[in-house]
Amino acid sequence: MQLDMKEADLSKEMALVETVLFLESEPKDSASLARIAKLSKETVDDVIELLKQKYRADNCGIQIEQIAGGWMLSPKKETWEAVYEMYGAKNEGKLSKSALETLSIIAYSQPVTRAEIENIRGVNADNMIRLLLERKLIKEVGKKEIPGHPVQFGTTEEFLKYFHLNSISDLPQLDTAEEERFTLAR
């Protein structure tokens, strides 16, 4: 593909954003990409458009796709169909780093409310909680006796199966610093 003037000017930035997208397992919005790559949001937006053009023009098997408000590298439909049998089912079982972090907070702090999870993680947990509920790795275990009676979450038998645990007590023990982090919200 012939680089035009704008692509030539942004070639290093394109390579950087492309690398970040390759390494991330979750969609990232332009602001997050800008923060990670230490670029302006406007530069990231320009680079995303250039990368979309590049992947459309090149005969390659991937594309940049907007998913859940963020950008992500994903296989093109025609190439995905050819390899789905080998990779599709395997990848459907994996949990992202964010999902694992949320799940570990629930496992070590249960019963725990959404607000407590968000206090520990420092970010909104709605999507991760929804994903973990869909995967039946967590469940609602009651309501906390405070104003508003927020739902409390805990792990399930499916969680134990997923991690090959006999009981929740088989989880690795936390050191003092980790234990304090998981009890911050209480």
C-alpha positions as YAML, in Angstrom:
chain: A
units: angstrom
residues:
- id: 1
  name: MET
  ca: [0.00, 0.00, 0.00]
- id: 2
  name: GLN
  ca: [1.32, 3.42, -0.94]
- id: 3
  name: LEU
  ca: [1.54, 5.79, 2.03]
- id: 4
  name: ASP
  ca: [0.04, 9.19, 1.39]
- id: 5
  name: MET
  ca: [1.42, 12.32, 3.09]
- id: 6
  name: LYS
  ca: [-0.79, 12.09, 6.19]
- id: 7
  name: GLU
  ca: [0.08, 8.41, 6.71]
- id: 8
  name: ALA
  ca: [3.79, 9.16, 6.29]
- id: 9
  name: ASP
  ca: [3.49, 11.91, 8.91]
- id: 10
  name: LEU
  ca: [1.68, 9.59, 11.32]
- id: 11
  name: SER
  ca: [3.49, 6.31, 10.56]
- id: 12
  name: LYS
  ca: [5.08, 6.03, 14.03]
- id: 13
  name: GLU
  ca: [1.79, 6.88, 15.73]
- id: 14
  name: MET
  ca: [-0.02, 4.32, 13.54]
- id: 15
  name: ALA
  ca: [2.47, 1.63, 14.55]
- id: 16
  name: LEU
  ca: [2.09, 2.54, 18.23]
- id: 17
  name: VAL
  ca: [-1.73, 2.52, 18.25]
- id: 18
  name: GLU
  ca: [-1.77, -0.68, 16.21]
- id: 19
  name: THR
  ca: [0.53, -2.32, 18.79]
- id: 20
  name: VAL
  ca: [-1.69, -1.20, 21.68]
- id: 21
  name: LEU
  ca: [-4.78, -2.56, 19.92]
- id: 22
  name: PHE
  ca: [-2.99, -5.86, 19.29]
- id: 23
  name: LEU
  ca: [-2.02, -6.21, 22.96]
- id: 24
  name: GLU
  ca: [-5.39, -5.22, 24.45]
- id: 25
  name: SER
  ca: [-8.01, -7.91, 24.99]
- id: 26
  name: GLU
  ca: [-10.79, -5.39, 25.63]
- id: 27
  name: PRO
  ca: [-12.08, -2.62, 23.33]
- id: 28
  name: LYS
  ca: [-10.45, 0.74, 24.09]
- id: 29
  name: ASP
  ca: [-12.02, 4.11, 23.28]
- id: 30
  name: SER
  ca: [-9.97, 6.88, 21.68]
- id: 31
  name: ALA
  ca: [-9.35, 8.63, 25.00]
- id: 32
  name: SER
  ca: [-7.96, 5.42, 26.55]
- id: 33
  name: LEU
  ca: [-5.80, 4.75, 23.50]
- id: 34
  name: ALA
  ca: [-4.51, 8.32, 23.67]
- id: 35
  name: ARG
  ca: [-3.61, 7.92, 27.34]
- id: 36
  name: ILE
  ca: [-1.88, 4.56, 26.82]
- id: 37
  name: ALA
  ca: [0.01, 5.68, 23.71]
- id: 38
  name: LYS
  ca: [0.71, 9.17, 25.12]
- id: 39
  name: LEU
  ca: [-0.86, 10.84, 22.08]
- id: 40
  name: SER
  ca: [-3.62, 13.40, 21.68]
- id: 41
  name: LYS
  ca: [-7.14, 12.08, 21.19]
- id: 42
  name: GLU
  ca: [-7.28, 13.88, 17.83]
- id: 43
  name: THR
  ca: [-4.13, 12.08, 16.68]
- id: 44
  name: VAL
  ca: [-5.60, 8.74, 17.79]
- id: 45
  name: ASP
  ca: [-8.84, 9.48, 15.91]
- id: 46
  name: ASP
  ca: [-6.81, 10.28, 12.76]
- id: 47
  name: VAL
  ca: [-4.70, 7.14, 13.19]
- id: 48
  name: ILE
  ca: [-7.81, 4.95, 13.66]
- id: 49
  name: GLU
  ca: [-9.21, 6.24, 10.36]
- id: 50
  name: LEU
  ca: [-5.90, 5.61, 8.60]
- id: 51
  name: LEU
  ca: [-5.66, 2.09, 10.04]
- id: 52
  name: LYS
  ca: [-9.23, 1.33, 8.97]
- id: 53
  name: GLN
  ca: [-8.32, 2.44, 5.43]
- id: 54
  name: LYS
  ca: [-5.11, 0.42, 5.50]
- id: 55
  name: TYR
  ca: [-6.89, -2.79, 6.56]
- id: 56
  name: ARG
  ca: [-9.64, -2.26, 3.97]
- id: 57
  name: ALA
  ca: [-7.07, -1.74, 1.20]
- id: 58
  name: ASP
  ca: [-4.62, -4.48, 2.21]
- id: 59
  name: ASN
  ca: [-5.41, -8.10, 1.61]
- id: 60
  name: CYS
  ca: [-5.16, -9.05, 5.27]
- id: 61
  name: GLY
  ca: [-7.31, -11.04, 7.65]
- id: 62
  name: ILE
  ca: [-7.92, -8.42, 10.33]
- id: 63
  name: GLN
  ca: [-9.79, -5.16, 10.68]
- id: 64
  name: ILE
  ca: [-10.31, -2.42, 13.24]
- id: 65
  name: GLU
  ca: [-13.82, -2.62, 14.60]
- id: 66
  name: GLN
  ca: [-15.72, -0.49, 17.09]
- id: 67
  name: ILE
  ca: [-17.16, -2.70, 19.82]
- id: 68
  name: ALA
  ca: [-18.95, -1.46, 22.94]
- id: 69
  name: GLY
  ca: [-17.76, 2.09, 22.37]
- id: 70
  name: GLY
  ca: [-14.12, 1.11, 21.94]
- id: 71
  name: TRP
  ca: [-11.76, 0.04, 19.17]
- id: 72
  name: MET
  ca: [-10.43, -3.44, 18.77]
- id: 73
  name: LEU
  ca: [-8.54, -5.55, 16.25]
- id: 74
  name: SER
  ca: [-10.72, -8.41, 15.07]
- id: 75
  name: PRO
  ca: [-10.68, -10.96, 12.28]
- id: 76
  name: LYS
  ca: [-12.51, -10.10, 9.09]
- id: 77
  name: LYS
  ca: [-15.68, -12.12, 8.68]
- id: 78
  name: GLU
  ca: [-14.40, -14.19, 5.76]
- id: 79
  name: THR
  ca: [-11.19, -15.20, 7.54]
- id: 80
  name: TRP
  ca: [-12.94, -15.81, 10.87]
- id: 81
  name: GLU
  ca: [-15.35, -18.25, 9.25]
- id: 82
  name: ALA
  ca: [-12.41, -20.25, 7.88]
- id: 83
  name: VAL
  ca: [-10.72, -20.64, 11.28]
- id: 84
  name: TYR
  ca: [-13.67, -20.55, 13.69]
- id: 85
  name: GLU
  ca: [-13.75, -24.29, 14.23]
- id: 86
  name: MET
  ca: [-10.15, -24.22, 15.45]
- id: 87
  name: TYR
  ca: [-10.15, -20.93, 17.42]
- id: 88
  name: GLY
  ca: [-13.73, -19.84, 18.06]
- id: 89
  name: ALA
  ca: [-14.76, -22.28, 20.74]
- id: 90
  name: LYS
  ca: [-11.36, -22.03, 22.46]
- id: 91
  name: ASN
  ca: [-11.52, -18.23, 22.72]
- id: 92
  name: GLU
  ca: [-15.14, -18.17, 23.90]
- id: 93
  name: GLY
  ca: [-14.04, -19.75, 27.19]
- id: 94
  name: LYS
  ca: [-11.35, -17.19, 28.00]
- id: 95
  name: LEU
  ca: [-11.89, -14.30, 30.38]
- id: 96
  name: SER
  ca: [-10.31, -10.90, 29.86]
- id: 97
  name: LYS
  ca: [-7.97, -9.35, 32.41]
- id: 98
  name: SER
  ca: [-10.79, -7.00, 33.52]
- id: 99
  name: ALA
  ca: [-13.22, -9.88, 33.97]
- id: 100
  name: LEU
  ca: [-10.64, -11.88, 35.95]
- id: 101
  name: GLU
  ca: [-9.90, -8.88, 38.17]
- id: 102
  name: THR
  ca: [-13.61, -8.34, 38.87]
- id: 103
  name: LEU
  ca: [-14.10, -12.06, 39.49]
- id: 104
  name: SER
  ca: [-11.17, -12.20, 41.91]
- id: 105
  name: ILE
  ca: [-12.58, -9.24, 43.88]
- id: 106
  name: ILE
  ca: [-15.92, -11.04, 44.15]
- id: 107
  name: ALA
  ca: [-14.28, -14.35, 45.09]
- id: 108
  name: TYR
  ca: [-12.13, -12.86, 47.85]
- id: 109
  name: SER
  ca: [-14.62, -10.27, 49.15]
- id: 110
  name: GLN
  ca: [-17.97, -12.08, 48.86]
- id: 111
  name: PRO
  ca: [-20.63, -11.18, 49.51]
- id: 112
  name: VAL
  ca: [-19.84, -7.87, 47.82]
- id: 113
  name: THR
  ca: [-21.91, -5.11, 46.21]
- id: 114
  name: ARG
  ca: [-21.34, -3.46, 42.84]
- id: 115
  name: ALA
  ca: [-20.28, -0.23, 44.60]
- id: 116
  name: GLU
  ca: [-17.73, -2.13, 46.71]
- id: 117
  name: ILE
  ca: [-16.32, -3.80, 43.59]
- id: 118
  name: GLU
  ca: [-16.05, -0.42, 41.85]
- id: 119
  name: ASN
  ca: [-14.40, 1.09, 44.93]
- id: 120
  name: ILE
  ca: [-11.72, -1.62, 44.88]
- id: 121
  name: ARG
  ca: [-11.23, -1.62, 41.06]
- id: 122
  name: GLY
  ca: [-11.52, 2.15, 40.68]
- id: 123
  name: VAL
  ca: [-13.66, 1.79, 37.52]
- id: 124
  name: ASN
  ca: [-17.25, 1.00, 36.57]
- id: 125
  name: ALA
  ca: [-17.96, -2.72, 36.86]
- id: 126
  name: ASP
  ca: [-21.37, -2.97, 35.12]
- id: 127
  name: ASN
  ca: [-20.13, -4.74, 31.98]
- id: 128
  name: MET
  ca: [-17.88, -7.16, 33.85]
- id: 129
  name: ILE
  ca: [-20.62, -8.06, 36.34]
- id: 130
  name: ARG
  ca: [-23.07, -8.61, 33.46]
- id: 131
  name: LEU
  ca: [-20.53, -10.83, 31.66]
- id: 132
  name: LEU
  ca: [-19.78, -12.87, 34.79]
- id: 133
  name: LEU
  ca: [-23.51, -13.29, 35.50]
- id: 134
  name: GLU
  ca: [-24.07, -14.45, 31.89]
- id: 135
  name: ARG
  ca: [-21.22, -16.94, 32.24]
- id: 136
  name: LYS
  ca: [-22.78, -18.11, 35.54]
- id: 137
  name: LEU
  ca: [-19.49, -17.56, 37.39]
- id: 138
  name: ILE
  ca: [-21.21, -15.24, 39.88]
- id: 139
  name: LYS
  ca: [-24.75, -14.87, 41.19]
- id: 140
  name: GLU
  ca: [-26.82, -12.60, 43.37]
- id: 141
  name: VAL
  ca: [-26.55, -13.90, 46.93]
- id: 142
  name: GLY
  ca: [-28.65, -11.37, 48.81]
- id: 143
  name: LYS
  ca: [-29.11, -7.72, 49.60]
- id: 144
  name: LYS
  ca: [-26.98, -5.64, 51.94]
- id: 145
  name: GLU
  ca: [-28.80, -4.19, 54.94]
- id: 146
  name: ILE
  ca: [-28.00, -0.56, 54.17]
- id: 147
  name: PRO
  ca: [-30.11, 2.19, 52.56]
- id: 148
  name: GLY
  ca: [-31.05, 1.18, 49.04]
- id: 149
  name: HIS
  ca: [-30.48, -2.51, 49.82]
- id: 150
  name: PRO
  ca: [-27.91, -3.08, 47.04]
- id: 151
  name: VAL
  ca: [-27.53, -6.56, 45.59]
- id: 152
  name: GLN
  ca: [-24.59, -8.60, 46.84]
- id: 153
  name: PHE
  ca: [-22.68, -10.97, 44.59]
- id: 154
  name: GLY
  ca: [-20.85, -14.21, 45.26]
- id: 155
  name: THR
  ca: [-19.28, -17.01, 43.27]
- id: 156
  name: THR
  ca: [-21.09, -20.09, 41.97]
- id: 157
  name: GLU
  ca: [-20.45, -23.78, 41.57]
- id: 158
  name: GLU
  ca: [-19.61, -22.99, 37.93]
- id: 159
  name: PHE
  ca: [-16.81, -20.72, 39.25]
- id: 160
  name: LEU
  ca: [-15.37, -23.65, 41.20]
- id: 161
  name: LYS
  ca: [-15.52, -25.87, 38.11]
- id: 162
  name: TYR
  ca: [-13.93, -23.21, 35.90]
- id: 163
  name: PHE
  ca: [-10.93, -22.90, 38.24]
- id: 164
  name: HIS
  ca: [-10.87, -26.57, 39.24]
- id: 165
  name: LEU
  ca: [-11.45, -25.79, 42.91]
- id: 166
  name: ASN
  ca: [-13.15, -28.04, 45.42]
- id: 167
  name: SER
  ca: [-14.34, -25.10, 47.53]
- id: 168
  name: ILE
  ca: [-13.77, -21.37, 47.84]
- id: 169
  name: SER
  ca: [-11.29, -22.09, 50.64]
- id: 170
  name: ASP
  ca: [-9.00, -23.64, 48.00]
- id: 171
  name: LEU
  ca: [-8.27, -20.17, 46.58]
- id: 172
  name: PRO
  ca: [-4.64, -19.09, 47.07]
- id: 173
  name: GLN
  ca: [-4.10, -17.16, 50.28]
- id: 174
  name: LEU
  ca: [-3.63, -13.41, 49.96]
- id: 175
  name: ASP
  ca: [-0.71, -11.61, 51.55]
- id: 176
  name: THR
  ca: [-1.46, -8.74, 53.96]
- id: 177
  name: ALA
  ca: [-1.27, -5.99, 51.30]
- id: 178
  name: GLU
  ca: [-3.57, -7.89, 48.93]
- id: 179
  name: GLU
  ca: [-5.98, -8.66, 51.76]
- id: 180
  name: GLU
  ca: [-6.19, -4.95, 52.67]
- id: 181
  name: ARG
  ca: [-6.90, -4.06, 49.03]
- id: 182
  name: PHE
  ca: [-9.79, -6.53, 48.86]
- id: 183
  name: THR
  ca: [-11.33, -5.18, 52.06]
- id: 184
  name: LEU
  ca: [-11.07, -1.46, 51.14]
- id: 185
  name: ALA
  ca: [-14.73, -1.22, 50.25]
- id: 186
  name: ARG
  ca: [-16.07, -2.54, 53.52]
...
